[in-house]
Tab-separated table of C-alpha atoms in Angstrom:
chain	number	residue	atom	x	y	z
A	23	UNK	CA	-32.796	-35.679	-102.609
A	24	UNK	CA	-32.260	-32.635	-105.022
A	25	UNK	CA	-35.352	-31.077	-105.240
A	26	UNK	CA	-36.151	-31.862	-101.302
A	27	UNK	CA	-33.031	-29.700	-100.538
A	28	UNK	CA	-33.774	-27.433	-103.451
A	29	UNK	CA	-37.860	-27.327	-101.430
A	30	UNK	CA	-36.059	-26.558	-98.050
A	31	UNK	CA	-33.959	-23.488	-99.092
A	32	UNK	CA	-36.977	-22.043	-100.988
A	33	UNK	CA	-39.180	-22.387	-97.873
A	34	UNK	CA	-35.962	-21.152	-95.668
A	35	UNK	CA	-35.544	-18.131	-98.485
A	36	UNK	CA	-38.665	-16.837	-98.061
A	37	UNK	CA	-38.957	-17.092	-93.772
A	38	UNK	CA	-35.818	-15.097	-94.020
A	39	UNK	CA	-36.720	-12.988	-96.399
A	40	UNK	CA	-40.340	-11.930	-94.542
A	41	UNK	CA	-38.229	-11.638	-91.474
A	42	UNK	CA	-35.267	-9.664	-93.048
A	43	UNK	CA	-37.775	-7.099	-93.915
A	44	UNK	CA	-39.109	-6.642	-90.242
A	45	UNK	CA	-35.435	-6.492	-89.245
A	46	UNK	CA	-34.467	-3.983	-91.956
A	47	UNK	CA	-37.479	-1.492	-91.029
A	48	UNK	CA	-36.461	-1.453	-87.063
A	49	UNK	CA	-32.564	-1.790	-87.693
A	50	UNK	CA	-32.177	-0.028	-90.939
A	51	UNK	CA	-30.124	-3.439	-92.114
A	52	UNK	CA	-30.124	-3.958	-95.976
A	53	UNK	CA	-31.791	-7.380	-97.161
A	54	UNK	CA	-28.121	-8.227	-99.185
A	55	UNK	CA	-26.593	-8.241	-96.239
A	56	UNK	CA	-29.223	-10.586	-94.410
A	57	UNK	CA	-29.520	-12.936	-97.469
A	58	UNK	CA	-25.621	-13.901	-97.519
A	59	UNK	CA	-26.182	-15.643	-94.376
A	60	UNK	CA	-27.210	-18.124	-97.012
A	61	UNK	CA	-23.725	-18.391	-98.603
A	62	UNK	CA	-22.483	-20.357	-95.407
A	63	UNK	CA	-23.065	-23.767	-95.638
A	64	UNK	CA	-22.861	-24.570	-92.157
A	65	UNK	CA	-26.193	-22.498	-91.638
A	66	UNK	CA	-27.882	-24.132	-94.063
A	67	UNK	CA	-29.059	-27.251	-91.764
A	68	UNK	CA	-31.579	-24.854	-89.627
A	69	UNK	CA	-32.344	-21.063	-90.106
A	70	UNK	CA	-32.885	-19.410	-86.283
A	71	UNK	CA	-35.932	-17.829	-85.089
A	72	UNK	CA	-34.246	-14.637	-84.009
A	73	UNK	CA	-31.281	-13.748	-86.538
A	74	UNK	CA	-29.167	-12.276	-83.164
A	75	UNK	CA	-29.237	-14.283	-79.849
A	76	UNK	CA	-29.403	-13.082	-76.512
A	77	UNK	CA	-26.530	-14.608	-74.373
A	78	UNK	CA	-28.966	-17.174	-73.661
A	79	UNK	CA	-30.192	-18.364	-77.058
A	80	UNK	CA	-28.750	-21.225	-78.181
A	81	UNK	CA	-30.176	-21.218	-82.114
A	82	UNK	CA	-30.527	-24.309	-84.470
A	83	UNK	CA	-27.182	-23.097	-85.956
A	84	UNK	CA	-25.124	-24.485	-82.521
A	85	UNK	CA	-27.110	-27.903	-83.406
A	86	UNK	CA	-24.359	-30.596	-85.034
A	87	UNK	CA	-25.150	-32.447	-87.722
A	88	UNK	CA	-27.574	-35.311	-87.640
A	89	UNK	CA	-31.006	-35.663	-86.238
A	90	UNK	CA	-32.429	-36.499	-82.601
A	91	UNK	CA	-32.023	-40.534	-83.439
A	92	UNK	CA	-33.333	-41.227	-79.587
A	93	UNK	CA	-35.963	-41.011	-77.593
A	94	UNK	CA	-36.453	-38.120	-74.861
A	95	UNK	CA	-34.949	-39.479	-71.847
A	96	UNK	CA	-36.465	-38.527	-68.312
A	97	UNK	CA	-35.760	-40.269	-65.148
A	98	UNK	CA	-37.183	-40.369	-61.434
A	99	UNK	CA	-35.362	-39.295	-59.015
A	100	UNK	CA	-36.649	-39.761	-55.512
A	101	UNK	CA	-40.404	-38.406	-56.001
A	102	UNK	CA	-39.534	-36.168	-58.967
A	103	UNK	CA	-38.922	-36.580	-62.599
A	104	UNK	CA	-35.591	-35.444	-64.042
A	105	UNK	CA	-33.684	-34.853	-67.304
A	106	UNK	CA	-30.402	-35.188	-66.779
A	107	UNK	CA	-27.855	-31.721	-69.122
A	108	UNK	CA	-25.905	-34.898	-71.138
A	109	UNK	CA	-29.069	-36.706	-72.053
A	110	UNK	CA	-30.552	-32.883	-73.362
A	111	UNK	CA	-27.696	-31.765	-74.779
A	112	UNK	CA	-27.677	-35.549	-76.976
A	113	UNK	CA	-31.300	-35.223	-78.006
A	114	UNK	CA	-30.805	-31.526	-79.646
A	115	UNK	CA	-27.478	-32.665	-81.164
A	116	UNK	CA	-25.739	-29.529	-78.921
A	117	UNK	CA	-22.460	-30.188	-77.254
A	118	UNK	CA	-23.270	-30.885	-73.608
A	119	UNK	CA	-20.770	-27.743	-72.312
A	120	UNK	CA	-23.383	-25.659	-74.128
A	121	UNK	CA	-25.816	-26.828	-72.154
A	122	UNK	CA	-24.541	-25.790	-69.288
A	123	UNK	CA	-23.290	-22.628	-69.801
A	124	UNK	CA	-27.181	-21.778	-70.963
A	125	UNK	CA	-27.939	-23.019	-67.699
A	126	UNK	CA	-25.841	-20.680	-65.775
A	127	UNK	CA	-26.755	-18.040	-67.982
A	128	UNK	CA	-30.055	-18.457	-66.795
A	129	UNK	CA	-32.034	-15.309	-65.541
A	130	UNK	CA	-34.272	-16.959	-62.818
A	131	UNK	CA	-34.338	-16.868	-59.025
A	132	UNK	CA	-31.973	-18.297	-56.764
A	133	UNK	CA	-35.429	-19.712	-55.198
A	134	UNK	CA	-36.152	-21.422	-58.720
A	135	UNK	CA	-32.993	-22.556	-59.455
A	136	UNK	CA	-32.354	-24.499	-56.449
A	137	UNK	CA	-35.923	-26.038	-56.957
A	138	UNK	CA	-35.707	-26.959	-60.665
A	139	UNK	CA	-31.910	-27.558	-61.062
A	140	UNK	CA	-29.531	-29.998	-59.426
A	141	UNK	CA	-25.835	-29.779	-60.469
A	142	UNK	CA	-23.967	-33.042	-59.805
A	143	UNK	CA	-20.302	-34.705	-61.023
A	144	UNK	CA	-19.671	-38.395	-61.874
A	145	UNK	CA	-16.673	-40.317	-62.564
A	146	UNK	CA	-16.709	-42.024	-66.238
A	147	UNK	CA	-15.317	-45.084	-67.070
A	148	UNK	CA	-11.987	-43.442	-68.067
A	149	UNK	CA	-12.075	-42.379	-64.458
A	150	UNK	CA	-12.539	-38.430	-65.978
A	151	UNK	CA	-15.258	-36.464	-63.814
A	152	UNK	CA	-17.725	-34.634	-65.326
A	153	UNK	CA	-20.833	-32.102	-64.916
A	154	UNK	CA	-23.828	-33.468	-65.317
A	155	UNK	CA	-27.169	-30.928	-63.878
A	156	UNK	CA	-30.637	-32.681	-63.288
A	157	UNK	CA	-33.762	-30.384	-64.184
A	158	UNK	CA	-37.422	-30.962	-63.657
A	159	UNK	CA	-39.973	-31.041	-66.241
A	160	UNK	CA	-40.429	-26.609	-64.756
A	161	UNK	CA	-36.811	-25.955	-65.137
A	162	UNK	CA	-36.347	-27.907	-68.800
A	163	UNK	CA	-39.054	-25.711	-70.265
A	164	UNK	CA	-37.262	-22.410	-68.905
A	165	UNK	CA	-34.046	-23.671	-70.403
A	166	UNK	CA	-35.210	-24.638	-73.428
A	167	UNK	CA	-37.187	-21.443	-74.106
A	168	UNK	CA	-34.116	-20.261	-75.489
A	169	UNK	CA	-33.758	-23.061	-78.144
A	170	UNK	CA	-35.022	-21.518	-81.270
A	171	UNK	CA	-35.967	-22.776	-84.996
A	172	UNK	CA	-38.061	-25.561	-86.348
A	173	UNK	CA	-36.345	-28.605	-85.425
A	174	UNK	CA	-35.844	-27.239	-81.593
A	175	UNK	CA	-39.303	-26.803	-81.428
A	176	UNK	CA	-40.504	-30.319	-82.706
A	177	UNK	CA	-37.543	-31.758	-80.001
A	178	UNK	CA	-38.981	-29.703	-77.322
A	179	UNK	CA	-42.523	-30.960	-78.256
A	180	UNK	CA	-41.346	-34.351	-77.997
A	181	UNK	CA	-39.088	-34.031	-74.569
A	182	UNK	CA	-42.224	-32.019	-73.536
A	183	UNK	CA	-44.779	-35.220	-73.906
A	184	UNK	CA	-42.242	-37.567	-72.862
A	185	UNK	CA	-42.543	-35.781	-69.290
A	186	UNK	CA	-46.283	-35.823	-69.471
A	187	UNK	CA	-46.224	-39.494	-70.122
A	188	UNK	CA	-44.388	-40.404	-67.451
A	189	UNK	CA	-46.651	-38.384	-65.379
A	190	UNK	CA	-49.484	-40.086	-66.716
A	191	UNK	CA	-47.341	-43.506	-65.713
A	192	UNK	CA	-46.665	-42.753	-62.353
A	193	UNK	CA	-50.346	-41.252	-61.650
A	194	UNK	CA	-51.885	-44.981	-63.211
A	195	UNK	CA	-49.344	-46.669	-60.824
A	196	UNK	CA	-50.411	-44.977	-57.723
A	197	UNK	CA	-53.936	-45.334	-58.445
A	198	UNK	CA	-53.542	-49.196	-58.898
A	199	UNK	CA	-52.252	-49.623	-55.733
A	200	UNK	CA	-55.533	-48.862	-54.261
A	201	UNK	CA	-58.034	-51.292	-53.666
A	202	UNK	CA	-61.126	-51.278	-56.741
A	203	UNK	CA	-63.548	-53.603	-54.895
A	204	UNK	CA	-65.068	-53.517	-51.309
A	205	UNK	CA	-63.388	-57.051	-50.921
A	206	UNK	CA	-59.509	-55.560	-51.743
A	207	UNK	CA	-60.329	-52.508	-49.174
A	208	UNK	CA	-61.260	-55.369	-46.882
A	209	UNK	CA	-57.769	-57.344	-47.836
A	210	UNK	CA	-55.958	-54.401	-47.218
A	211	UNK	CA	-57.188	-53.500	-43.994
A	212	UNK	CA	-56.612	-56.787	-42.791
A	213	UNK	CA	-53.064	-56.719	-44.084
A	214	UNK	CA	-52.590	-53.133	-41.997
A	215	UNK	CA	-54.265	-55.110	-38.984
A	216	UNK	CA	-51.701	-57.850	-39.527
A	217	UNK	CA	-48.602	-55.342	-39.691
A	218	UNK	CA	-49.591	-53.174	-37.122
A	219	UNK	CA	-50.310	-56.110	-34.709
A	220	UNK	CA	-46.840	-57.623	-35.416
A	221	UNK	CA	-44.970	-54.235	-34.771
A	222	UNK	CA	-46.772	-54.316	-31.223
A	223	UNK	CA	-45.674	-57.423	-30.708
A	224	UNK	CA	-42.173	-56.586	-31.767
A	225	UNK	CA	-42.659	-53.303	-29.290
A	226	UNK	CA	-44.009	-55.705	-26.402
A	227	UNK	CA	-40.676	-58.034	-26.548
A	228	UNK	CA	-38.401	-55.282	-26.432
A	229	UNK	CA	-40.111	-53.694	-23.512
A	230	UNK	CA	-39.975	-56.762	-21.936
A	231	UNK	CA	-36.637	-57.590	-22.794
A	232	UNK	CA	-35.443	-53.674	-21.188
A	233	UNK	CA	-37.537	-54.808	-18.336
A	234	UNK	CA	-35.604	-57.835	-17.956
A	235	UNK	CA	-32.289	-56.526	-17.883
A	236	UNK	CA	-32.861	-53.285	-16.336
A	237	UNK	CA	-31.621	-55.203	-12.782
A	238	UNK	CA	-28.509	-56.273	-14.317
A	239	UNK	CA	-27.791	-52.753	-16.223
A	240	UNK	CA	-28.399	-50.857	-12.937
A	241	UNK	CA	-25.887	-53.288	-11.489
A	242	UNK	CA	-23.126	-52.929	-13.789
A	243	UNK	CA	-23.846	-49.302	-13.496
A	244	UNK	CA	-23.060	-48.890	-9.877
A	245	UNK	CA	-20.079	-51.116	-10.218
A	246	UNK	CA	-18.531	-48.739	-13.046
A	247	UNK	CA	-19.142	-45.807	-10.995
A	248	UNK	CA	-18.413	-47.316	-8.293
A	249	UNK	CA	-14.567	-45.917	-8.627
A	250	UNK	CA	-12.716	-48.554	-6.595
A	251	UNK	CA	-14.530	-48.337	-3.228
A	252	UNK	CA	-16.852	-51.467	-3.688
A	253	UNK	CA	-15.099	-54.801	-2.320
A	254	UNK	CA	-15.379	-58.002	-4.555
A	255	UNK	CA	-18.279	-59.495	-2.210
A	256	UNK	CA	-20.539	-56.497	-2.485
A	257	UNK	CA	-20.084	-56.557	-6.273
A	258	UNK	CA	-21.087	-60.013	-6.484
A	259	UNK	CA	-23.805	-59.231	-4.381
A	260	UNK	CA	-24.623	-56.635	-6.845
A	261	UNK	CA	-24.645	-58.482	-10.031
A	262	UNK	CA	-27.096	-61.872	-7.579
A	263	UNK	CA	-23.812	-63.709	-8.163
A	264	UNK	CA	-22.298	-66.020	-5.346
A	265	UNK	CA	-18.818	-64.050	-4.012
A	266	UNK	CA	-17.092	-67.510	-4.470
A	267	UNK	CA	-18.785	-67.963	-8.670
A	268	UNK	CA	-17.381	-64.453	-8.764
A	269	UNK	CA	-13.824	-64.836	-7.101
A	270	UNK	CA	-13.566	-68.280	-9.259
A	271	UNK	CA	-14.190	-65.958	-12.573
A	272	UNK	CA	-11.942	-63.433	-11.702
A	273	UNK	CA	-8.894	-65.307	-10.826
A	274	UNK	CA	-9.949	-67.923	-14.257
A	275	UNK	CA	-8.895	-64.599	-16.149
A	276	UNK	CA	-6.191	-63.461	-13.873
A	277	UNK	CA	-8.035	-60.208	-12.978
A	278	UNK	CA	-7.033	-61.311	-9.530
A	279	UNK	CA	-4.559	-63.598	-7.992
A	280	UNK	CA	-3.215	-64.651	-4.140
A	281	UNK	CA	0.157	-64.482	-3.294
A	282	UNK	CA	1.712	-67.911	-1.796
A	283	UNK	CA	0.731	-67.843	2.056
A	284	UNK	CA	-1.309	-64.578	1.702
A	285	UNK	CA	-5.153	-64.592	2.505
A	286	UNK	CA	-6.480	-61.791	0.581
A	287	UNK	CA	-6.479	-61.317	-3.436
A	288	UNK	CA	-4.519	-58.892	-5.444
A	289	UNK	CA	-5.717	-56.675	-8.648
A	290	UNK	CA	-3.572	-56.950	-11.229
């Protein structure tokens, strides 16, 4: 365990050192100075790329300790295929608000954004709601572009073939839907004949069933607009009823009643 740590840092020492070099002959900065990086223990899990980060970088150093223990984790949503911020931030060991501020840190177009990134809250199951942003496969490379050092790159390779293979999935299932042999092509067409010729049908009876009632809707129709001037007989005559079937209906519900001695009915 020793001498692989002892391996590491000599590798590490001399990256660093070929890069503090370049970085001393553009900035005039001294290689001591570079080289005490070294002294920090915290940086000695990952050395970045780029020994100052843009406000978009997010170097090896912000990765916590431990290594990527899962598997890339990418999702369809609707047609597309997503990678949800938590589920990136998890895989390279970053803390997930991280994530997100890289996100909105992002220098792309308003146009690209709202194509590649979909910002979203959930409620966990302490009842806490949280941030969560989808990306497509477009969008995770531009964010992850500024992920830098070794073990971001081999992640990134890894995220980056677990979208391809779920391409690769989807494209198989889509092309064994369709038929291989002239006898499937015939199975399916007979199947669409089937479908299409029970829809009609479905179309036909509801037609006819319009058709049927369109009488009785025009009646009902004139009777609501009708706006009191239509006598009891000529609404039974109306709605093909007999005025007595009608009168009998109306006073079984007490919409109507006769007075003791009286001749004519009363509205109530």
């Amino acid at each position: 365990m020793q001498n692989a740590l002892r391996e590491r840092l000599a590798r590490l020492y001399w990256v660093s050192t070929d890069r503090t070099r370049d970085i001393s002959r553009r900035r005039g900065s001294s290689l001591q100075a570079h080289l005490a990086a070294f002294s920090n223990p915290s940086r000695q899990r990952g050395i970045s790329d780029h020994p100052e980060s843009s406000e978009n970088e997010m170097t090896e150093t912000d990765m916590q300790p431990g290594g990527a223990d899962r598997q890339p984790i990418v999702r369809l949503v609707g047609d597309q295929l997503r990678a949800d911020s938590r589920d990136v931030a998890a895989y390279f060991r970053k803390d997930h608000k991280n994530v997100l501020q890289a996100i909105t840190n992002l220098h792309c177009s308003p146009r690209f954004r709202g194509l590649n990134f979909q910002p979203f809250k959930i409620n966990d199951l302490t009842g806490e709601t949280t941030s969560h942003v989808t990306m497509t496969k477009d969008g995770f490379a531009f964010l992850v572009m500024g992920f830098t050092g070794p073990a971001a790159a081999v992640f990134k390779e890894a995220y980056i073939e677990r979208f391809n293979a779920m391409e690769a999935e989807l494209r198989n299932r889509a092309a064994a839907a369709l038929p291989q042999t002239f006898a499937e092509a015939l199975r399916l067409a007979a199947d669409k004949a089937e479908e299409n010729e029970r829809l009609s049908g479905q179309v036909r009876q509801q037609a006819e069933r319009i058709a049927f009632q369109a009488p009785k809707v025009e009646a009902y129709k004139r009777i609501a607009e009708a706006d009191g001037s239509m006598c009891i007989t000529e609404a039974a005559k109306n709605l093909q009823l007999r005025p007595t079937d009608l009168f009998k209906h109306l006073r079984t519900r007490a919409w109507i009643y006769r007075r003791a001695g009286a001749r004519e009915d009363l509205g109530y």
